[in-house]
């Protein structure tokens, strides 16, 4: 049987990662995507709080209803973690209540992915300014995850992050190869990463978790349809068969 994971994706940046993920995950996986509305495209706390407000997400959720999703993901890291641990969970609950299917977000997916890998020490290579990145570190801390080192690249907008090419993404990952970290996190769904996860892991010699990767992983996991995928790194290789809540 097929599985449909609805994606609520803010604006435009690296949304073409999702058709690619759909393709490599194989027959029966559908990742329909709705672009949620954006006020100001800026990696600034106030702009991100506006980006993730309930009205925007619930409007997008109504558009997803016709796809009859088995699970839904708020495919945005910064527009979830700026609300904090409890706020990000409430955000997901509101969409879940509206559509009556399991719902999560990219920020919460990072926490669950790290736990599923049995890890608790990570490094973060972020596109955001430091002020914004610190909110992600705080959310990870609430999930029991220690950030051994944070590097912030001060990219001002999602649109600019979406312009980074393969070499730019590799350089970003290399910027924070903290030896104490068990994995490297690259938290921005506006950044193209899906095609290069195995190369990133080979370059750094450890698992690399990226935003669009963990978003797809979490959606499949919530729908009870997680499957191995050789193109998507340690996360998909090592956690297939781990049930939601484990």
XYZ file of C-alpha atoms in Angstrom:
246
model
C 0.000 0.000 0.000
C 1.104 3.548 -0.634
C 1.769 6.239 1.950
C 1.221 9.975 1.667
C 3.167 12.448 3.810
C 1.870 15.996 3.421
C 4.476 18.758 3.568
C 3.749 22.312 4.698
C 6.680 24.250 3.265
C 7.138 27.999 3.790
C 7.735 29.999 0.624
C 10.387 28.805 -1.803
C 13.994 27.639 -1.436
C 14.786 23.937 -1.701
C 11.299 22.551 -2.237
C 12.624 20.533 -5.181
C 14.354 18.275 -2.630
C 10.937 16.701 -1.998
C 10.226 15.318 -5.496
C 13.770 13.913 -5.378
C 13.124 12.316 -1.986
C 9.849 10.914 -3.287
C 11.699 9.373 -6.231
C 14.497 7.717 -4.281
C 12.225 6.482 -1.492
C 10.545 4.354 -4.093
C 7.174 3.404 -5.397
C 4.258 4.056 -3.105
C 5.696 7.117 -1.324
C 3.966 10.404 -2.061
C 5.167 13.734 -0.600
C 2.644 16.360 -1.723
C 3.804 19.855 -0.810
C 1.829 23.004 -0.057
C 3.644 26.337 0.096
C 2.544 28.193 3.212
C 2.415 31.971 3.144
C 5.379 34.115 4.151
C 5.391 37.669 5.455
C 9.032 38.793 5.360
C 11.705 36.336 4.216
C 14.284 36.956 6.919
C 16.307 34.838 9.315
C 15.209 37.070 12.190
C 13.300 35.940 15.265
C 10.257 38.203 14.796
C 9.930 37.320 11.114
C 10.190 33.608 11.940
C 7.546 33.860 14.662
C 5.253 35.375 12.042
C 6.222 32.681 9.508
C 5.145 29.925 11.878
C 1.956 31.425 13.260
C -1.120 29.242 13.443
C -3.098 31.016 10.729
C -0.434 30.320 8.107
C -0.065 26.653 9.033
C -3.790 25.966 9.313
C -4.475 27.628 5.969
C -1.881 25.349 4.382
C -3.272 22.346 6.226
C -6.671 22.887 4.629
C -5.026 22.784 1.197
C -3.412 19.462 2.105
C -6.719 17.910 3.108
C -7.537 16.832 -0.461
C -4.317 14.768 -0.575
C -5.643 12.617 2.301
C -2.227 12.466 4.014
C -1.302 9.692 6.427
C 0.919 12.161 8.315
C 1.835 15.832 7.978
C 5.095 17.690 8.500
C 5.663 21.404 9.089
C 8.746 21.374 6.874
C 10.486 24.280 8.543
C 13.200 24.291 11.180
C 13.555 27.927 12.190
C 9.791 28.556 11.970
C 9.305 25.869 14.594
C 12.278 26.122 16.955
C 11.810 29.870 17.564
C 8.629 28.912 19.433
C 10.629 26.838 21.909
C 10.081 23.223 22.928
C 6.503 23.598 24.133
C 5.570 26.026 21.386
C 6.861 23.729 18.649
C 4.858 20.849 20.072
C 1.739 23.013 20.292
C 2.268 24.095 16.679
C 2.238 20.456 15.558
C -0.781 19.642 17.736
C -2.855 22.386 16.110
C -2.292 20.963 12.631
C -2.850 17.449 13.946
C -6.174 18.460 15.483
C -7.247 20.113 12.236
C -6.455 17.136 9.991
C -6.711 14.253 12.467
C -3.440 12.671 11.345
C -0.046 12.489 13.121
C 1.868 15.751 12.700
C 5.346 16.981 13.570
C 7.883 19.570 12.434
C 11.473 19.600 11.258
C 12.794 20.816 14.617
C 11.080 18.018 16.509
C 12.202 15.572 13.806
C 15.842 16.415 14.525
C 15.343 15.515 18.183
C 13.605 12.238 17.373
C 16.189 11.319 14.721
C 19.106 11.882 17.098
C 17.376 9.798 19.763
C 16.595 7.035 17.264
C 20.317 6.852 16.433
C 21.114 6.506 20.146
C 23.077 9.761 20.213
C 23.137 12.780 22.522
C 26.082 14.927 21.326
C 25.911 16.866 18.068
C 27.477 19.798 16.276
C 25.346 22.306 14.394
C 26.367 23.995 11.148
C 23.614 26.573 10.684
C 22.792 28.952 7.876
C 21.224 31.384 10.360
C 22.624 34.304 12.340
C 23.827 33.384 15.827
C 20.782 34.906 17.564
C 18.482 32.595 15.618
C 20.710 29.508 15.840
C 20.747 29.729 19.627
C 17.022 28.986 19.689
C 17.725 25.681 17.931
C 20.418 24.844 20.485
C 17.909 25.565 23.268
C 15.281 23.288 21.709
C 17.800 20.467 21.312
C 18.788 20.932 24.946
C 15.152 20.512 25.998
C 15.245 17.223 24.109
C 18.265 16.051 26.104
C 20.777 16.699 23.321
C 24.094 18.473 23.939
C 25.449 20.750 21.207
C 29.219 20.428 21.421
C 29.816 23.280 18.966
C 27.685 25.743 17.005
C 28.756 27.546 13.848
C 26.381 30.181 12.408
C 26.876 31.410 8.841
C 24.671 34.514 9.034
C 22.779 33.937 5.767
C 20.079 36.575 5.862
C 17.178 34.862 4.058
C 15.818 31.475 3.049
C 16.079 32.496 -0.606
C 19.827 33.070 -0.237
C 20.257 29.752 1.582
C 18.495 28.053 -1.325
C 21.126 29.374 -3.720
C 23.977 27.390 -2.131
C 25.240 24.696 -4.479
C 26.843 21.338 -3.707
C 30.235 22.841 -2.871
C 28.617 25.499 -0.708
C 26.754 22.847 1.273
C 29.911 20.747 1.673
C 31.806 23.805 2.870
C 29.055 24.589 5.364
C 29.231 21.037 6.741
C 33.031 21.103 6.955
C 32.849 24.333 8.969
C 31.810 22.443 12.070
C 33.316 18.977 12.129
C 33.491 18.970 15.912
C 35.442 15.893 17.057
C 33.288 15.534 20.189
C 30.065 15.363 18.179
C 28.501 12.041 17.217
C 26.714 13.675 14.274
C 26.586 16.952 12.351
C 23.264 18.771 11.997
C 22.443 21.113 9.085
C 19.099 22.668 10.044
C 17.500 24.592 7.181
C 14.785 23.248 4.859
C 15.598 26.104 2.441
C 19.006 24.500 1.856
C 19.420 21.861 -0.855
C 20.944 18.781 0.804
C 18.996 15.648 -0.163
C 21.215 14.707 -3.095
C 24.468 14.969 -1.147
C 23.880 13.264 2.201
C 26.104 10.249 1.542
C 28.841 12.519 0.215
C 28.534 14.715 3.306
C 28.878 11.664 5.558
C 31.858 10.345 3.618
C 33.540 13.752 3.839
C 33.002 14.142 7.584
C 33.272 10.496 8.601
C 30.131 10.553 10.739
C 26.358 10.754 10.359
C 24.993 13.991 8.934
C 21.387 14.966 9.531
C 19.865 17.582 7.253
C 16.522 19.325 7.472
C 14.739 17.898 4.441
C 16.114 14.419 5.163
C 14.825 14.320 8.758
C 11.498 15.848 7.700
C 10.815 12.996 5.278
C 12.104 10.460 7.840
C 9.794 11.739 10.576
C 6.743 11.793 8.323
C 7.309 8.188 7.233
C 7.968 7.155 10.817
C 4.739 8.742 12.068
C 2.825 6.994 9.301
C 4.382 3.635 10.209
C 6.010 3.431 6.792
C 9.693 4.061 7.460
C 11.909 2.144 5.043
C 15.656 1.874 4.374
C 17.084 4.081 1.639
C 20.742 3.701 0.679
C 20.918 7.246 -0.688
C 19.919 8.919 2.576
C 22.732 8.129 4.954
C 22.986 6.502 8.377
C 19.602 7.736 9.534
C 17.613 5.736 6.995
C 20.018 2.803 7.094
C 19.998 2.338 10.857
C 16.498 3.249 12.015
C 14.115 1.577 9.564
C 11.747 -0.563 11.597
C 11.981 1.679 14.687
C 8.342 2.496 15.524
C 7.104 5.962 16.397
C 7.416 6.469 20.149
C 10.385 4.099 20.465
